[in-house]
Short mmCIF file of C-alpha atoms and ligand atoms in Angstrom, two decimals:
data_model
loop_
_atom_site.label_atom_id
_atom_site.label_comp_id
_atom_site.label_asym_id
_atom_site.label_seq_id
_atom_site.Cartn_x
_atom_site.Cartn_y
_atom_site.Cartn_z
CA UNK I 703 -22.27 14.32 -17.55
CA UNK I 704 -23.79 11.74 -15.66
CA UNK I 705 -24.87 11.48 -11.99
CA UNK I 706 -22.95 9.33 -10.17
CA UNK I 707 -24.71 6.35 -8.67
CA UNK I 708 -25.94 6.95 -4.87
CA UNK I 709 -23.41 5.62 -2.73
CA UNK I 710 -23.47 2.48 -1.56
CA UNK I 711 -20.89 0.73 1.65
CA UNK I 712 -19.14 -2.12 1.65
CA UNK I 713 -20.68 -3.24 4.57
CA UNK I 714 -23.93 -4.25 4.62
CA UNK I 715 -24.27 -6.24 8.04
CA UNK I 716 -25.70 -4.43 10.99
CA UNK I 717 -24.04 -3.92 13.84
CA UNK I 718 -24.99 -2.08 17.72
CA UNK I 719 -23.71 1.23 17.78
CA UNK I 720 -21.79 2.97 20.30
CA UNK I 721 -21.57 7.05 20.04
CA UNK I 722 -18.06 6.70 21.94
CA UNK I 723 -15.78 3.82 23.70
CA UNK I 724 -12.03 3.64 24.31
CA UNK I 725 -11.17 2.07 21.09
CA UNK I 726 -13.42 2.93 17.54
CA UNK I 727 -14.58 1.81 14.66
CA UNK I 728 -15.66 3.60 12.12
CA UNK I 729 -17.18 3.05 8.78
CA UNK I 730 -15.84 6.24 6.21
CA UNK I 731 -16.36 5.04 2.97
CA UNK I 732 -18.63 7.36 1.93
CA UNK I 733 -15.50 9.47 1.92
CA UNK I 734 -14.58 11.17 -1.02
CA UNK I 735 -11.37 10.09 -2.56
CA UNK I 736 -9.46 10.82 -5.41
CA UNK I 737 -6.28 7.99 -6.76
CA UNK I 738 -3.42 10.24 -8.31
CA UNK I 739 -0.43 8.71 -10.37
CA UNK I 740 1.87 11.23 -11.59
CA UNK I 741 5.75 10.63 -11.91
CA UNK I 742 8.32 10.76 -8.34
CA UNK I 743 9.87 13.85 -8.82
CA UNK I 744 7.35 15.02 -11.53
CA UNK I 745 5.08 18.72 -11.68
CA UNK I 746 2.24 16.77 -9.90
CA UNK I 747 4.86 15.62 -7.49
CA UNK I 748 5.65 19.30 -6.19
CA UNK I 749 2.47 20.57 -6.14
CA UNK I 750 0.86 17.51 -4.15
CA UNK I 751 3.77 17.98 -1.80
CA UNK I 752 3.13 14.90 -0.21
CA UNK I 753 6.31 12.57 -0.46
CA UNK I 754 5.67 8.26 -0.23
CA UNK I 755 5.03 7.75 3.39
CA UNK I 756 3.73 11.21 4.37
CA UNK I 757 0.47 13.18 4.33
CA UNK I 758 -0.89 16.80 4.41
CA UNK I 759 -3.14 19.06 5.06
CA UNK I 760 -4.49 20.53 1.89
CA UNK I 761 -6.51 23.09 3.02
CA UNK I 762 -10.63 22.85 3.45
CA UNK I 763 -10.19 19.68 4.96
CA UNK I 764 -8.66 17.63 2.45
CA UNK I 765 -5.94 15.62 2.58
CA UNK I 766 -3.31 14.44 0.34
CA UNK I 767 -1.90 11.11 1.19
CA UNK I 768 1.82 10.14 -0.45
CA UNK I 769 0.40 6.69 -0.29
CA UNK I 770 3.09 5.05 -2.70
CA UNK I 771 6.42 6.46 -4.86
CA UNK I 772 4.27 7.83 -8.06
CA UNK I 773 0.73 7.38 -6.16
CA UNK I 774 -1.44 9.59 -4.30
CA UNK I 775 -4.53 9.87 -2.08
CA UNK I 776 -6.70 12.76 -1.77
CA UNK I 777 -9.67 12.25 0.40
CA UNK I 778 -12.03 14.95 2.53
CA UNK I 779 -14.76 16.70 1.24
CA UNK I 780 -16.02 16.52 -1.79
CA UNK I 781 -15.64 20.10 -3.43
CA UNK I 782 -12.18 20.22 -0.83
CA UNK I 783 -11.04 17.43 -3.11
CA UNK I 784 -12.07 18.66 -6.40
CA UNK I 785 -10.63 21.82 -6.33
CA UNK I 786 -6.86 19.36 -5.35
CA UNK I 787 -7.55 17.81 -8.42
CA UNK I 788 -8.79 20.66 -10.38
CA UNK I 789 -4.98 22.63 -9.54
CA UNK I 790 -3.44 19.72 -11.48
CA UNK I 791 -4.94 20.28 -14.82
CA UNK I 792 -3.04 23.44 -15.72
CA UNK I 793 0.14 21.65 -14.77
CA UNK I 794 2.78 22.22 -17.21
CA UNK I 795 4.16 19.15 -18.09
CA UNK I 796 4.53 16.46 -20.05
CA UNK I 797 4.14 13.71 -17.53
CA UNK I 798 1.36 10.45 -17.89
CA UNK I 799 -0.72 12.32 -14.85
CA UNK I 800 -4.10 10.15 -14.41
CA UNK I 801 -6.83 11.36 -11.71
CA UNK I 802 -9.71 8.80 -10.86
CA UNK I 803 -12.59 9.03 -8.88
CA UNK I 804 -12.27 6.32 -6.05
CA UNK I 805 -15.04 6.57 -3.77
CA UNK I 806 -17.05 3.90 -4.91
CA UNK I 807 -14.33 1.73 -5.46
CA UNK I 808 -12.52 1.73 -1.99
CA UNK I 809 -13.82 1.48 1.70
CA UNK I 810 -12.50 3.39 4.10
CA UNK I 811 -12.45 2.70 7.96
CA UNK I 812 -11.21 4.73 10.86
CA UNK I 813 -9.82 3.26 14.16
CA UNK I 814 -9.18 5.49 17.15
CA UNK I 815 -7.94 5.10 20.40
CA UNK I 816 -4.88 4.59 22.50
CA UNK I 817 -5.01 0.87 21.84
CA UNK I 818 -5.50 1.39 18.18
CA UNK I 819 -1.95 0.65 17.39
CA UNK I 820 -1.76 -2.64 19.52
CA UNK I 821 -4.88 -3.86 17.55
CA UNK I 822 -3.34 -2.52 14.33
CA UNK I 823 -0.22 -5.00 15.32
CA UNK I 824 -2.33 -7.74 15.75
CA UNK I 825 -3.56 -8.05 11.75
CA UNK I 826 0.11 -6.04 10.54
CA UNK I 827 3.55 -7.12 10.37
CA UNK I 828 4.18 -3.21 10.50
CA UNK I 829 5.89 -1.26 13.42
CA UNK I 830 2.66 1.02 14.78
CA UNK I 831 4.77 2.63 17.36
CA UNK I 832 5.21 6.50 17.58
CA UNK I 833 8.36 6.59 16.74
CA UNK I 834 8.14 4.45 13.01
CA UNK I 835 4.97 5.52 12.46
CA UNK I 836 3.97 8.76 13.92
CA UNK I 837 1.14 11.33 13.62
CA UNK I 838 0.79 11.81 9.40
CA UNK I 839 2.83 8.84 7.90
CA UNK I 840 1.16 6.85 5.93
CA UNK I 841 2.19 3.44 4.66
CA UNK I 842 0.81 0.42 2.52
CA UNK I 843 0.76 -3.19 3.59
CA UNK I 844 -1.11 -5.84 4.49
CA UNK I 845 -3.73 -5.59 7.00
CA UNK I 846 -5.61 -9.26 8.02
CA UNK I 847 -4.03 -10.39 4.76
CA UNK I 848 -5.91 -7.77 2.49
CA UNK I 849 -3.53 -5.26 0.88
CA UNK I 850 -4.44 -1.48 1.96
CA UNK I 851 -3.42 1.82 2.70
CA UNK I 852 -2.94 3.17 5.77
CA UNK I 853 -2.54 6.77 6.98
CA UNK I 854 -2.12 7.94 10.21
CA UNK I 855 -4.08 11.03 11.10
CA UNK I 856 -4.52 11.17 15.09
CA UNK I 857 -7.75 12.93 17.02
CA UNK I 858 -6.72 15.25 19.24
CA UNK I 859 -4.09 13.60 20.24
CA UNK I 860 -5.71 9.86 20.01
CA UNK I 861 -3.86 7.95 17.93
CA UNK I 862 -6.30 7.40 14.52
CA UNK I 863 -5.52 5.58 11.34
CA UNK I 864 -7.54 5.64 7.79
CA UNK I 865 -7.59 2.16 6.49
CA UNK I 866 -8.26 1.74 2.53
CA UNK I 867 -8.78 -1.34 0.77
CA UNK I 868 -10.80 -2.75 -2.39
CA UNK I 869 -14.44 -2.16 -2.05
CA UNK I 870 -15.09 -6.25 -2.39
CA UNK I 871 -12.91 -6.58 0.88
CA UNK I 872 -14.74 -4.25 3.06
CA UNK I 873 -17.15 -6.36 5.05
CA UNK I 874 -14.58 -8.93 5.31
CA UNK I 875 -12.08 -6.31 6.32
CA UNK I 876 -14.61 -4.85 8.80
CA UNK I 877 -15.65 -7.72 10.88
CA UNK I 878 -11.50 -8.92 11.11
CA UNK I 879 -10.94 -5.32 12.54
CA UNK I 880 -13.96 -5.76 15.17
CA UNK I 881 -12.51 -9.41 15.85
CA UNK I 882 -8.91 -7.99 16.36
CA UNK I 883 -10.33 -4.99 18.55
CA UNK I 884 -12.63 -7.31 21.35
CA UNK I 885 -10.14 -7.63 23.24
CA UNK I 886 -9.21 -4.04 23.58
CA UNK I 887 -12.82 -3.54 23.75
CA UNK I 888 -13.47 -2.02 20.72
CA UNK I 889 -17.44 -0.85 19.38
CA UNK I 890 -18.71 0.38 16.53
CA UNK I 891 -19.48 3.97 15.49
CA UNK I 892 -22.23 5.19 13.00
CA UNK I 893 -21.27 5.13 9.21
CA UNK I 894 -20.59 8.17 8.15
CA UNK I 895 -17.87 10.17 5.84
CA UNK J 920 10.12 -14.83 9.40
CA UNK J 921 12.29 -13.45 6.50
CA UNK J 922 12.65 -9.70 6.57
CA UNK J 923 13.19 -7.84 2.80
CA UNK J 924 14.74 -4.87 2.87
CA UNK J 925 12.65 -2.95 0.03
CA UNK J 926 14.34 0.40 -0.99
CA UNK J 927 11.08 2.06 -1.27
CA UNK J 928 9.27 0.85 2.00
CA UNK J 929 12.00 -0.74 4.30
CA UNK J 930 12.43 -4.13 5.76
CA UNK J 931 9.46 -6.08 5.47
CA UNK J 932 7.84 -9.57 6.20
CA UNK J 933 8.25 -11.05 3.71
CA UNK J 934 4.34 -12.26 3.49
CA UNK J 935 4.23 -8.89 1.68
CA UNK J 936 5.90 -9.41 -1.06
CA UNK J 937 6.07 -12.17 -4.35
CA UNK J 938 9.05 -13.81 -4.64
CA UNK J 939 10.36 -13.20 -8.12
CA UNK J 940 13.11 -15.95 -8.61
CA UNK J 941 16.65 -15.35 -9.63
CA UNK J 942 17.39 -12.16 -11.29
CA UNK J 943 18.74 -12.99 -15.45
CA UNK J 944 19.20 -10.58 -18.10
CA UNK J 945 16.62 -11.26 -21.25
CA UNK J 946 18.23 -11.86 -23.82
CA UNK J 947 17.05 -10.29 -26.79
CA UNK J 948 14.59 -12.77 -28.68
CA UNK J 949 15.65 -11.08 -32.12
CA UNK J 950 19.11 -12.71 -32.16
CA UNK J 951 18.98 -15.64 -29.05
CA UNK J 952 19.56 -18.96 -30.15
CA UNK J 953 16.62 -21.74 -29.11
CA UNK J 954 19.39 -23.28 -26.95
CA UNK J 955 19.83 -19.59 -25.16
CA UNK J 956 15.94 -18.63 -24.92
CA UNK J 957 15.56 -22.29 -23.08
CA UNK J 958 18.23 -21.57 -20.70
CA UNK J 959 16.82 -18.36 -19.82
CA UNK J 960 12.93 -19.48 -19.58
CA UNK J 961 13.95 -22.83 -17.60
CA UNK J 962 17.58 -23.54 -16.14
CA UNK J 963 18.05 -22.16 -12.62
CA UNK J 964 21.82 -21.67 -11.16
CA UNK J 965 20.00 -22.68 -7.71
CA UNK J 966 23.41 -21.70 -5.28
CA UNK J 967 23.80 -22.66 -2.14
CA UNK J 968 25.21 -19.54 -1.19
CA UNK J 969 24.65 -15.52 -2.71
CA UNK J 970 21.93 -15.00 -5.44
CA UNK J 971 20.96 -11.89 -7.29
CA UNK J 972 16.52 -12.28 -6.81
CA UNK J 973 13.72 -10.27 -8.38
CA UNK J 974 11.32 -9.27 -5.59
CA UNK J 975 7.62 -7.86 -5.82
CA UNK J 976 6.10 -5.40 -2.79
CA UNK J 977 2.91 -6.59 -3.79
CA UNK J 978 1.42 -5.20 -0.57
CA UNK J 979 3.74 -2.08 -0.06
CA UNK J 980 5.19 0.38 -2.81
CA UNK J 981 4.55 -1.97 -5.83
CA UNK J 982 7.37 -2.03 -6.99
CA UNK J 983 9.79 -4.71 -8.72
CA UNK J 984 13.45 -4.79 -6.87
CA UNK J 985 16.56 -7.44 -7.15
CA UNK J 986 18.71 -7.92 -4.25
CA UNK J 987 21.50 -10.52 -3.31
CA UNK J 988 20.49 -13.07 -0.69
CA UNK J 989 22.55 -15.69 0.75
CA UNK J 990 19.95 -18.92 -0.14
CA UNK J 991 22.26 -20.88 2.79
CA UNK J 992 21.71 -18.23 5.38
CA UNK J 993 18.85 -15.18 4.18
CA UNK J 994 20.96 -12.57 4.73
CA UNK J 995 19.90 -9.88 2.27
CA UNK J 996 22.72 -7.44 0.46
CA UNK J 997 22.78 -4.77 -2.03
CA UNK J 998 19.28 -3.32 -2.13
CA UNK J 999 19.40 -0.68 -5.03
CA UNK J 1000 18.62 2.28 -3.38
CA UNK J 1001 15.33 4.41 -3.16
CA UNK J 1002 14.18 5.24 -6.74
CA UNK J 1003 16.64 3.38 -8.19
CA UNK J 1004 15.18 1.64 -11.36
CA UNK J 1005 18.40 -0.89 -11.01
CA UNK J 1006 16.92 -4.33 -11.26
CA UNK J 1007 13.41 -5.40 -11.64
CA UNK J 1008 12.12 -7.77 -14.44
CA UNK J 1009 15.43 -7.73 -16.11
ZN1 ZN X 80 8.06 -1.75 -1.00
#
């Protein structure tokens, strides 16, 4: 098989880093993650266990993310992941079950901070409080008028969201997060998965 | 701002979604007369008043949906509910 290409971000600008700040930015993309379709109520279904609009832990550090009816998300690290993806292939079932390889194809950025969900509100028609959206749902819409995922996945008890969208939106997607964040006064973190 | 109530992702701006235009059974093109295949292609009822719509959540679940909305006022009625395949390109 061949080696996948060496990963390369979305963003390409560079930016001042802060190693910490009331409200952060984060660039993940280097993240691992996996795009499951299966069927709603299917084999892959049950043993994602991770209905549309909910997330969990799947041991390891990965993540499975019920990010629409039929569609999932796994993300973390990389071998975390693969064995997720490996436990569907003895599935029995006769279900259209696909499993891609996302990483290069989406960015991924993490806000954190208590003010994360007004910033979130500023760019998404969503409802970001607690009580609609609280620690683990996750949810698709569109963020600064680019469609994406979003799962929240707090820090301790710091509100934190995962934001996925197309790879070819990333930078724009970036700098419209640090625009919506000055205010709040948001800084940037170092890339990293 | 017009709020859709999508069965899969709950009410929504409706900046989300693609508007899919009133909701007509296709009529199968085996059998349909020109006259019939026309109508269905190109002449709109256009109400004032309760329509059955196709909608898209282009930006949530994905997923097709038609609902009733009152074109005079936008209230919304009859969603199909969650999983519901009712509807849709029909
Ligand atoms: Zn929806």
């Amino acid at each position: 098989m061949a080696e996948s290409p060496a990963f390369e971000s979305p963003v390409v600008r560079s930016y001042e880093f802060s190693s910490g700040g009331p409200l952060m930015l984060t660039d993940a993309s280097p993240t691992t993650k996996w795009l499951v379709r299966g069927e709603v109520g299917g084999a892959a279904a049950e043993r994602l266990d991770a209905p549309f609009g909910s997330s969990r832990d799947a041991g390891g550090g990965a993540l499975v993310l019920g990010s629409r009816p039929g569609e999932w998300i796994v993300l973390g690290p990389a071998d975390a992941v693969a064995s997720v993806v490996a436990g569907l292939d003895g599935l029995d079932s006769s279900e259209f079950l696909t499993a891609l390889d996302w990483t290069h194809g989406r960015a991924l950025f993490l806000v954190t901070g208590t003010d994360a969900p007004r910033m979130l509100e500023k760019v998404c028609s969503l409802d970001w409080s607690d009580a609609m959206t609280p620690d683990g749902a996750v949810a698709s819409a569109s963020v600064a008028k680019v469609t994406c995922d979003i799962a929240r996945h707090d820090d301790d008890g710091t509100p934190a969201y995962m934001i996925f969208c197309d790879r070819s939106f990333g930078q724009y997607l970036f700098d419209a997060l640090i625009d919506a964040g000055n205010e709040f006064g948001l800084s940037v973190g170092p890339a990293g998965p | 701002m017009l709020l859709v109530p999508c069965p899969n992702c709950g009410p929504r701006n409706s900046a989300d979604l693609r508007y899919g235009g009133e909701s007509h059974a296709r009529p199968d093109p085996a059998t349909a007369t020109p006259q019939q295949w026309r109508g269905y292609l190109y002449l709109r009822d256009n109400p004032a008043g309760w329509l059955r719509e196709n909608w898209y959540c282009r930006s949530g679940c994905r997923r097709w949906f038609a609902l009733e909305r009152n074109t005079a006022t936008n209230e919304f009625r009859n969603p199909p509910a969650p999983g519901d395949k009712r509807g849709g390109k029909a």
